Coordinates of C-alpha atoms in Angstrom, one line a residue:
M1335 CA -39.1 0.9 -0.2
R1336 CA -41.7 -1.3 -1.8
L1337 CA -42.1 1.1 -4.7
R1338 CA -38.3 1.1 -5.2
K1339 CA -38.1 -2.7 -5.4
L1340 CA -41.1 -2.8 -7.8
C1341 CA -39.4 -0.2 -10.0
V1342 CA -36.2 -2.4 -10.1
L1343 CA -38.2 -5.5 -11.1
V1344 CA -40.2 -3.6 -13.7
A1345 CA -37.0 -2.2 -15.2
W1346 CA -35.5 -5.7 -15.4
A1347 CA -38.6 -7.1 -17.1
W1348 CA -38.5 -4.2 -19.6
L1349 CA -35.0 -5.3 -20.7
G1350 CA -36.5 -7.9 -23.1
T1351 CA -37.8 -5.2 -25.4
A1352 CA -35.4 -2.4 -24.6
A1353 CA -32.9 -3.3 -27.3
T1354 CA -32.8 -5.1 -30.6
I1355 CA -31.0 -8.4 -30.1
F1356 CA -29.0 -10.0 -32.9
A1357 CA -27.8 -13.5 -32.0
A1358 CA -24.9 -15.1 -33.7
P1359 CA -25.7 -18.3 -35.7
P1360 CA -24.6 -21.4 -33.9
Q1361 CA -21.3 -21.8 -35.8
A1362 CA -20.6 -18.0 -36.0
V1363 CA -16.9 -17.2 -35.4
C1364 CA -15.5 -13.9 -34.1
S1365 CA -12.0 -13.8 -35.7
V1366 CA -9.3 -12.7 -33.3
E1367 CA -5.5 -12.7 -33.0
L1368 CA -3.4 -13.8 -30.1
R1369 CA -0.2 -12.5 -28.6
T1370 CA 1.7 -14.5 -26.0
Y1371 CA 3.0 -13.1 -22.7
P1372 CA 6.7 -13.5 -21.8
G1373 CA 5.8 -15.0 -18.4
R1374 CA 3.7 -17.9 -17.2
D1375 CA 1.0 -16.2 -15.1
P1376 CA -2.1 -18.3 -14.8
A1377 CA -4.7 -15.6 -14.0
M1378 CA -5.7 -12.0 -14.4
W1379 CA -8.6 -9.8 -13.3
D1380 CA -9.3 -6.4 -14.9
G1381 CA -5.6 -5.3 -15.2
L1382 CA -5.8 -4.4 -18.9
Y1383 CA -5.5 -0.9 -20.3
A1384 CA -5.0 0.5 -23.9
A1385 CA -3.4 3.9 -23.5
S1386 CA -3.8 7.0 -25.5
D1387 CA -0.6 6.3 -27.5
G1388 CA -1.9 2.9 -28.5
K1389 CA 0.3 0.8 -26.2
V1390 CA -1.4 -1.8 -24.1
Y1391 CA -0.6 -2.6 -20.5
S1392 CA -1.4 -5.9 -18.7
G1393 CA -1.3 -6.7 -15.0
L1394 CA -1.2 -10.5 -14.6
I1395 CA -1.3 -12.7 -11.5
S1396 CA 0.7 -15.5 -10.1
E1397 CA -0.9 -16.3 -6.8
G1398 CA 1.6 -16.7 -3.9
E1399 CA 4.5 -15.6 -6.1
S1400 CA 4.4 -12.3 -7.9
A1401 CA 2.3 -10.1 -10.2
H1402 CA 3.8 -9.1 -13.5
F1403 CA 3.4 -5.9 -15.5
Y1404 CA 3.6 -6.2 -19.2
L1405 CA 3.7 -3.8 -22.2
Y1406 CA 2.5 -4.6 -25.7
D1407 CA 3.6 -2.2 -28.5
P1408 CA 1.3 -2.7 -31.6
Q1409 CA 3.8 -0.9 -33.8
S1410 CA 6.6 -3.3 -33.2
D1411 CA 4.1 -6.1 -32.4
R1412 CA 6.2 -6.9 -29.4
Q1413 CA 5.2 -7.8 -25.8
T1414 CA 7.7 -7.2 -23.0
M1415 CA 7.7 -7.5 -19.2
V1416 CA 8.1 -4.2 -17.5
A1417 CA 8.4 -5.5 -14.0
D1418 CA 8.2 -8.6 -11.8
M1419 CA 6.4 -6.9 -8.8
A1420 CA 7.8 -9.0 -6.0
E1421 CA 11.4 -8.4 -7.3
F1422 CA 10.8 -4.7 -8.0
L1423 CA 9.4 -4.1 -4.5
G1424 CA 12.1 -6.1 -2.8
E1425 CA 9.8 -8.7 -1.4
R1426 CA 11.2 -11.9 -2.9
G1427 CA 13.3 -14.2 -0.7
K1428 CA 12.3 -12.7 2.6
G1429 CA 9.8 -15.2 3.8
I1430 CA 7.0 -12.7 3.6
R1431 CA 3.8 -12.4 1.6
T1432 CA 4.3 -10.7 -1.8
S1433 CA 2.5 -8.5 -4.2
G1434 CA 0.9 -11.4 -6.1
K1435 CA -1.9 -9.5 -7.8
I1436 CA -2.7 -6.5 -9.9
H1437 CA -6.5 -6.4 -9.7
N1438 CA -7.2 -2.9 -11.1
K1439 CA -7.4 -1.5 -14.6
P1440 CA -4.5 1.0 -14.9
V1441 CA -5.4 4.7 -15.4
E1442 CA -3.6 7.4 -17.3
D1443 CA -2.9 11.1 -16.6
D1444 CA -2.8 14.0 -19.1
E1445 CA 0.9 13.5 -19.6
G1446 CA 0.5 9.8 -20.6
N1447 CA 1.8 8.4 -17.3
I1448 CA 0.3 5.0 -16.3
Y1449 CA -0.8 4.2 -12.7
F1450 CA -1.7 1.0 -10.9
V1451 CA -1.6 -0.5 -7.4
P1452 CA -0.6 -4.2 -6.6
L1453 CA -2.2 -6.1 -3.8
N1454 CA -1.9 -9.4 -2.0
N1455 CA -5.4 -10.3 -0.6
G1456 CA -4.3 -13.7 0.8
S1457 CA -2.0 -14.5 -2.1
G1458 CA 0.6 -16.9 -0.8
P1459 CA 1.0 -20.2 1.2
R1460 CA -0.8 -20.3 4.6
S1461 CA 2.5 -21.2 6.2
I1462 CA 3.5 -17.6 5.7
D1463 CA 1.7 -15.1 8.0
F1464 CA -0.5 -12.8 6.0
N1465 CA 0.4 -10.0 8.3
T1466 CA 3.9 -10.0 6.8
W1467 CA 2.7 -8.3 3.7
R1468 CA 3.6 -4.6 3.9
G1469 CA 0.7 -3.3 1.9
G1470 CA 0.2 -1.9 -1.6
H1471 CA 2.0 0.9 -3.3
W1472 CA 0.9 3.6 -5.7
M1473 CA 2.9 2.8 -8.9
R1474 CA 3.7 5.1 -11.8
Y1475 CA 5.1 4.0 -15.2
D1476 CA 6.5 6.8 -17.4
P1477 CA 6.5 5.5 -21.0
K1478 CA 8.7 8.3 -22.3
R1479 CA 11.5 7.4 -19.9
Q1480 CA 10.4 3.7 -19.7
K1481 CA 10.7 4.0 -15.9
L1482 CA 8.5 2.4 -13.2
E1483 CA 8.6 4.1 -9.8
V1484 CA 6.9 3.8 -6.3
L1485 CA 5.0 7.0 -5.4
G1486 CA 3.8 6.1 -2.0
H1487 CA 2.3 3.5 0.4
V1488 CA -1.5 2.8 0.5
D1489 CA -1.9 1.4 4.0
D1490 CA -0.5 -1.4 6.2
G1491 CA -1.6 -4.8 4.8
T1492 CA -3.9 -3.2 2.2
G1493 CA -3.8 -3.0 -1.6
L1494 CA -6.5 -1.8 -3.9
Y1495 CA -9.1 -3.5 -6.1
P1496 CA -10.6 -0.7 -8.3
L1497 CA -8.8 2.4 -9.4
A1498 CA -9.9 5.8 -10.7
I1499 CA -8.2 9.2 -11.5
D1500 CA -9.2 12.8 -11.3
R1501 CA -6.9 14.2 -13.9
H1502 CA -7.7 17.9 -13.1
R1503 CA -7.0 17.7 -9.4
K1504 CA -4.3 15.0 -9.9
Y1505 CA -5.9 12.5 -7.4
L1506 CA -6.0 8.7 -7.6
F1507 CA -8.8 6.8 -5.9
G1508 CA -9.1 3.2 -4.9
I1509 CA -10.9 0.8 -2.5
G1510 CA -9.0 -1.6 -0.3
L1511 CA -9.9 -5.1 0.7
T1512 CA -11.5 -3.9 3.9
G1513 CA -13.9 -1.6 2.1
Y1514 CA -12.1 1.8 2.8
L1515 CA -11.9 4.4 0.0
Y1516 CA -8.4 5.9 -0.4
R1517 CA -7.3 9.0 -2.2
F1518 CA -3.7 9.8 -3.2
D1519 CA -2.5 13.3 -4.0
L1520 CA -0.1 13.0 -6.9
N1521 CA 1.5 16.4 -6.2
R1522 CA 2.0 16.1 -2.5
R1523 CA 2.3 12.3 -2.5
V1524 CA 0.0 11.9 0.4
T1525 CA -2.6 9.1 1.0
K1526 CA -5.8 9.9 2.8
N1527 CA -8.4 7.4 4.1
L1528 CA -11.8 8.7 3.2
G1529 CA -13.8 6.2 5.1
R1530 CA -15.6 2.9 4.5
V1531 CA -17.8 2.5 1.5
S1532 CA -18.5 -1.2 1.7
N1533 CA -19.2 -3.6 4.6
W1534 CA -18.6 -6.9 2.9
D1535 CA -17.4 -7.4 -0.7
V1536 CA -15.8 -4.6 -2.5
C1537 CA -17.1 -3.5 -5.9
R1538 CA -14.4 -4.2 -8.5
D1539 CA -14.8 -1.1 -10.6
I1540 CA -15.3 2.7 -9.9
F1541 CA -15.2 5.7 -12.1
S1542 CA -14.6 9.4 -12.0
D1543 CA -16.8 11.8 -14.0
D1544 CA -15.8 15.1 -15.8
E1545 CA -16.2 17.0 -12.5
G1546 CA -13.9 14.8 -10.5
N1547 CA -16.7 13.0 -8.6
V1548 CA -16.1 9.3 -8.0
Y1549 CA -18.8 6.6 -8.0
G1550 CA -19.0 3.1 -6.7
S1551 CA -21.5 0.3 -5.9
F1552 CA -22.5 -1.4 -2.7
P1553 CA -25.2 -3.8 -1.6
I1554 CA -28.0 -3.9 -2.4
A1555 CA -27.6 -2.3 -5.9
R1556 CA -26.9 1.0 -4.2
V1557 CA -24.5 3.8 -5.4
W1558 CA -22.1 5.9 -3.4
K1559 CA -20.5 9.2 -4.5
Y1560 CA -17.4 11.0 -3.5
D1561 CA -18.3 14.7 -4.1
A1562 CA -15.2 16.5 -5.3
R1563 CA -16.3 19.9 -4.1
S1564 CA -17.2 19.0 -0.5
E1565 CA -14.7 16.1 -0.4
R1566 CA -17.4 14.0 1.3
V1567 CA -18.7 10.5 0.5
L1568 CA -22.5 10.3 0.1
D1569 CA -24.9 7.4 -0.2
L1570 CA -27.3 8.1 -3.1
S1571 CA -30.9 6.9 -3.3
I1572 CA -30.6 5.8 -6.9
T1573 CA -30.0 2.1 -7.6
S1574 CA -28.3 0.1 -10.4
P1575 CA -30.4 -2.6 -12.2
Y1576 CA -30.6 -5.9 -10.4
D1577 CA -32.8 -8.9 -10.7
P1578 CA -33.0 -10.6 -7.3
T1579 CA -34.7 -13.7 -8.8
V1580 CA -31.5 -14.7 -10.7
W1581 CA -29.5 -17.1 -8.5
P1582 CA -26.6 -15.5 -6.5
T1583 CA -22.9 -16.2 -7.1
Q1584 CA -23.1 -19.3 -4.9
L1585 CA -26.2 -20.9 -3.5
R1586 CA -24.3 -22.6 -0.7
N1587 CA -23.7 -19.1 0.8
P1588 CA -26.2 -16.7 -0.8
M1589 CA -26.1 -14.1 2.0
I1590 CA -22.4 -13.4 1.3
D1591 CA -22.7 -12.4 -2.4
R1592 CA -21.6 -9.7 -4.7
S1593 CA -24.2 -10.2 -7.4
C1594 CA -26.2 -7.1 -6.5
D1595 CA -23.2 -4.8 -7.1
W1596 CA -22.2 -3.6 -10.5
R1597 CA -19.3 -5.6 -11.9
A1598 CA -17.6 -3.2 -14.3
V1599 CA -18.1 0.4 -15.2
E1600 CA -16.4 2.9 -17.5
W1601 CA -16.8 6.6 -18.1
D1602 CA -17.5 7.9 -21.6
P1603 CA -15.7 11.3 -21.8
L1604 CA -17.4 12.3 -25.1
K1605 CA -21.1 11.7 -24.0
K1606 CA -20.3 12.4 -20.4
V1607 CA -22.1 9.3 -19.1
A1608 CA -20.9 6.0 -17.7
Y1609 CA -21.7 2.5 -19.0
G1610 CA -21.6 -0.5 -16.7
V1611 CA -22.7 -4.1 -16.3
S1612 CA -24.3 -5.7 -13.3
C1613 CA -22.5 -8.4 -11.5
G1614 CA -25.5 -10.7 -11.3
G1615 CA -29.1 -10.6 -12.5
G1616 CA -28.2 -11.5 -16.1
S1617 CA -25.2 -9.1 -16.7
I1618 CA -27.5 -6.1 -17.3
L1619 CA -25.9 -3.3 -19.3
F1620 CA -26.8 0.2 -18.0
R1621 CA -26.1 3.8 -18.7
F1622 CA -25.5 6.2 -15.8
D1623 CA -25.8 9.9 -16.4
P1624 CA -24.6 11.5 -13.1
H1625 CA -25.8 15.0 -14.3
D1626 CA -29.4 14.0 -15.0
G1627 CA -31.3 15.2 -11.9
P1628 CA -30.0 15.9 -8.4
E1629 CA -28.4 12.4 -8.0
G1630 CA -28.1 11.2 -11.6
R1631 CA -30.1 8.7 -13.5
I1632 CA -29.4 5.0 -14.3
V1633 CA -31.2 3.4 -17.3
P1634 CA -31.0 -0.4 -18.1
L1635 CA -30.3 -1.1 -21.7
C1636 CA -30.1 -4.9 -22.3
K1637 CA -28.8 -8.2 -21.0
M1638 CA -25.2 -8.9 -22.0
C1639 CA -25.0 -12.5 -20.7
D1640 CA -24.1 -15.3 -23.1
G1641 CA -26.8 -16.0 -25.6
R1642 CA -27.8 -19.3 -24.2
F1643 CA -29.0 -17.7 -21.0
L1644 CA -31.4 -15.4 -23.0
E1645 CA -33.6 -18.3 -23.8
G1646 CA -36.7 -18.5 -21.5
D1647 CA -36.6 -17.3 -18.0
R1648 CA -33.4 -18.8 -16.8
K1649 CA -32.1 -18.2 -13.3
D1650 CA -28.8 -20.0 -13.6
V1651 CA -26.9 -17.1 -15.2
P1652 CA -23.2 -17.0 -14.3
Y1653 CA -22.0 -13.7 -12.8
S1654 CA -20.4 -11.2 -15.0
T1655 CA -16.7 -11.0 -16.0
L1656 CA -14.5 -8.0 -15.9
A1657 CA -14.0 -8.2 -19.7
F1658 CA -15.9 -4.9 -20.3
A1659 CA -14.9 -1.9 -22.4
V1660 CA -16.3 1.2 -23.9
D1661 CA -15.4 2.5 -27.4
S1662 CA -16.3 6.1 -26.9
G1663 CA -15.4 7.3 -30.4
N1664 CA -17.6 4.7 -32.2
Q1665 CA -20.2 4.5 -29.4
R1666 CA -19.9 0.8 -28.8
V1667 CA -19.7 -1.3 -25.7
Y1668 CA -17.9 -4.7 -25.7
F1669 CA -18.3 -7.5 -23.2
A1670 CA -17.0 -11.1 -23.1
P1671 CA -19.5 -12.9 -20.8
S1672 CA -18.8 -16.1 -18.9
A1673 CA -20.2 -19.2 -20.6
R1674 CA -19.5 -21.6 -17.8
P1675 CA -22.3 -23.8 -16.4
Y1676 CA -23.7 -22.6 -13.0
A1677 CA -22.4 -24.5 -10.0
L1678 CA -24.9 -25.1 -7.2
D1679 CA -22.4 -26.1 -4.5
A1680 CA -19.2 -24.2 -5.4
Y1681 CA -17.8 -20.8 -6.2
V1682 CA -16.5 -21.1 -9.7
E1683 CA -14.5 -18.5 -11.5
T1684 CA -14.6 -17.8 -15.2
F1685 CA -11.4 -19.5 -16.1
G1686 CA -11.4 -23.3 -16.8
S1687 CA -14.7 -23.5 -18.7
S1688 CA -14.6 -25.6 -21.9
E1689 CA -17.6 -23.7 -23.4
P1690 CA -17.0 -21.5 -26.5
H1691 CA -16.9 -17.9 -25.3
H1692 CA -18.5 -15.2 -27.4
L1693 CA -17.8 -11.5 -27.8
I1694 CA -20.9 -9.3 -27.4
M1695 CA -21.2 -5.8 -28.7
Y1696 CA -23.8 -3.2 -27.9
D1697 CA -24.3 -0.5 -30.5
V1698 CA -25.3 2.6 -28.6
R1699 CA -26.5 4.6 -31.6
R1700 CA -28.8 1.8 -32.8
A1701 CA -29.7 0.4 -29.4
E1702 CA -28.7 -3.1 -30.7
R1703 CA -27.0 -6.0 -28.9
V1704 CA -24.9 -8.0 -31.4
D1705 CA -23.4 -11.4 -30.7
L1706 CA -20.2 -11.3 -32.7
G1707 CA -19.6 -15.0 -32.4
A1708 CA -17.3 -17.4 -30.6
M1709 CA -13.7 -16.0 -30.4
Q1710 CA -11.3 -18.1 -32.4
T1711 CA -8.1 -17.5 -34.4
A1712 CA -7.6 -18.1 -38.1
D1713 CA -5.8 -21.4 -37.3
G1714 CA -8.6 -22.7 -35.2
R1715 CA -7.4 -21.9 -31.6
R1716 CA -10.3 -21.2 -29.3
V1717 CA -10.5 -18.5 -26.7
F1718 CA -12.1 -19.4 -23.4
G1719 CA -12.8 -17.2 -20.3
C1720 CA -11.7 -13.5 -20.4
E1721 CA -11.3 -11.2 -17.4
G1722 CA -10.0 -7.9 -18.9
A1723 CA -10.8 -5.7 -21.8
S1724 CA -9.9 -2.2 -23.2
V1725 CA -10.4 -0.3 -26.4
A1726 CA -7.5 1.5 -28.1
P1727 CA -8.0 5.0 -29.7
D1728 CA -8.2 3.4 -33.1
G1729 CA -11.1 1.1 -32.1
T1730 CA -9.1 -2.1 -31.7
V1731 CA -10.4 -4.2 -28.9
Y1732 CA -8.0 -5.9 -26.6
L1733 CA -8.9 -8.7 -24.1
C1734 CA -7.0 -11.0 -21.9
G1735 CA -8.1 -14.6 -21.5
Q1736 CA -7.3 -18.2 -21.8
A1737 CA -6.6 -19.6 -25.2
E1738 CA -5.4 -22.9 -26.7
V1739 CA -1.7 -23.4 -27.2
R1740 CA -0.2 -25.8 -29.7
D1741 CA 2.9 -26.6 -27.6
A1742 CA 1.7 -28.2 -24.3
A1743 CA 5.0 -27.1 -22.7
Q1744 CA 3.7 -23.5 -22.9
A1745 CA 0.5 -24.2 -21.1
T1746 CA -0.3 -22.9 -17.7
A1747 CA -3.5 -24.9 -17.3
R1748 CA -5.6 -27.5 -19.0
I1749 CA -9.3 -27.4 -19.8
G1750 CA -10.1 -31.1 -20.2
K1751 CA -7.3 -32.3 -22.4
T1752 CA -6.8 -28.9 -24.1
P1753 CA -3.6 -27.1 -23.0
V1754 CA -4.3 -23.3 -22.4
A1755 CA -2.5 -20.2 -21.4
L1756 CA -3.3 -16.5 -20.9
H1757 CA -3.0 -14.5 -24.1
L1758 CA -3.6 -10.9 -25.2
V1759 CA -6.6 -11.3 -27.5
I1760 CA -7.0 -8.8 -30.3
Y1761 CA -10.2 -8.1 -32.1
R1762 CA -10.2 -5.6 -35.1
P1763 CA -13.8 -4.5 -35.7
K1764 CA -15.3 -3.4 -38.9
R1765 CA -15.8 0.3 -39.3
P1766 CA -19.3 1.6 -38.4
Q1767 CA -21.6 1.9 -41.3

């Protein structure tokens, strides 16, 4: 045990020299474009996916009211609402808790169908009994028929945080609020509870490899595996990178904290490895090869936190966002870290920070971390916190985050005196040299 902890600390210390770091000049700007959403949702977490046909899907959140599912078509440059989830599921107007969140990145099957699962997780006024929520549903959107349908029920009172798909066996996987792993058979339309994989906070992202195995994170920096052949869940002895000296998510309650888990992870189907970022410890980027050795091998690559936190031995690093995406074709990893100041006595989310937010890129081939600059439009509108990211087949990077609006009537929040609203943020990278 002592040797394992020492190895984790040594690996973390090694990060300072593991990758070449290119910092953006103080005034460097990462030029982006913005597309407005038809609704007025104030928040989102991870519900962003660029599909194989180039279309982009967003799951946004209106706490206590309804989640909304949007579609952006880059060819027509048009954004439309596919569904108001509370209305679609027949929940509105019944005095019950509604499906107010979509907290998972949608997944896609071999036919191009899109899947996601809404949840509630306390979304709604306390005057409405939380037990009135029926639970989440496995949803499928068929882009060819432009049809959204309910495939099945997850469990009573339970929706899903992360989502993964085994395309070969046609299984969906997800973790509920209470830490249980669920599997949905798309052919038989049957849900199976595979047991509990987390005791406290649920990791927000899981992935399925090329053999149909599924992987997730649990405290402290541990990894579990669903073995596709045996259909068993195993706790592995390998650990993800984690620096325990960096302050936890909230110092007022450090024992109940998610900073030791990984925050986001994504499978690279070309290289057959996964890339992920730790939730705490400085947003450590790592590569996970599940086929290297009997349990796989995890290698830390560099810190992906905002550049200001790379100076000195800072411990006040904000925990990672979910704005993480892999460009498999160009071998790049993108991340929009939080730039908010650390709060000693409160749990502070990414949104609401007035600091300029940078887009960070890691070039896998060159082992280089590149700060692309503060995200800003050509007309000077700034982008603040982001909590979703995905890369389209053509290399275009899509993010979802707060951005300035010129018309205050269109704002869903204010940062200081600046009116802001959620936007689809588009970054068009230069072609690799």
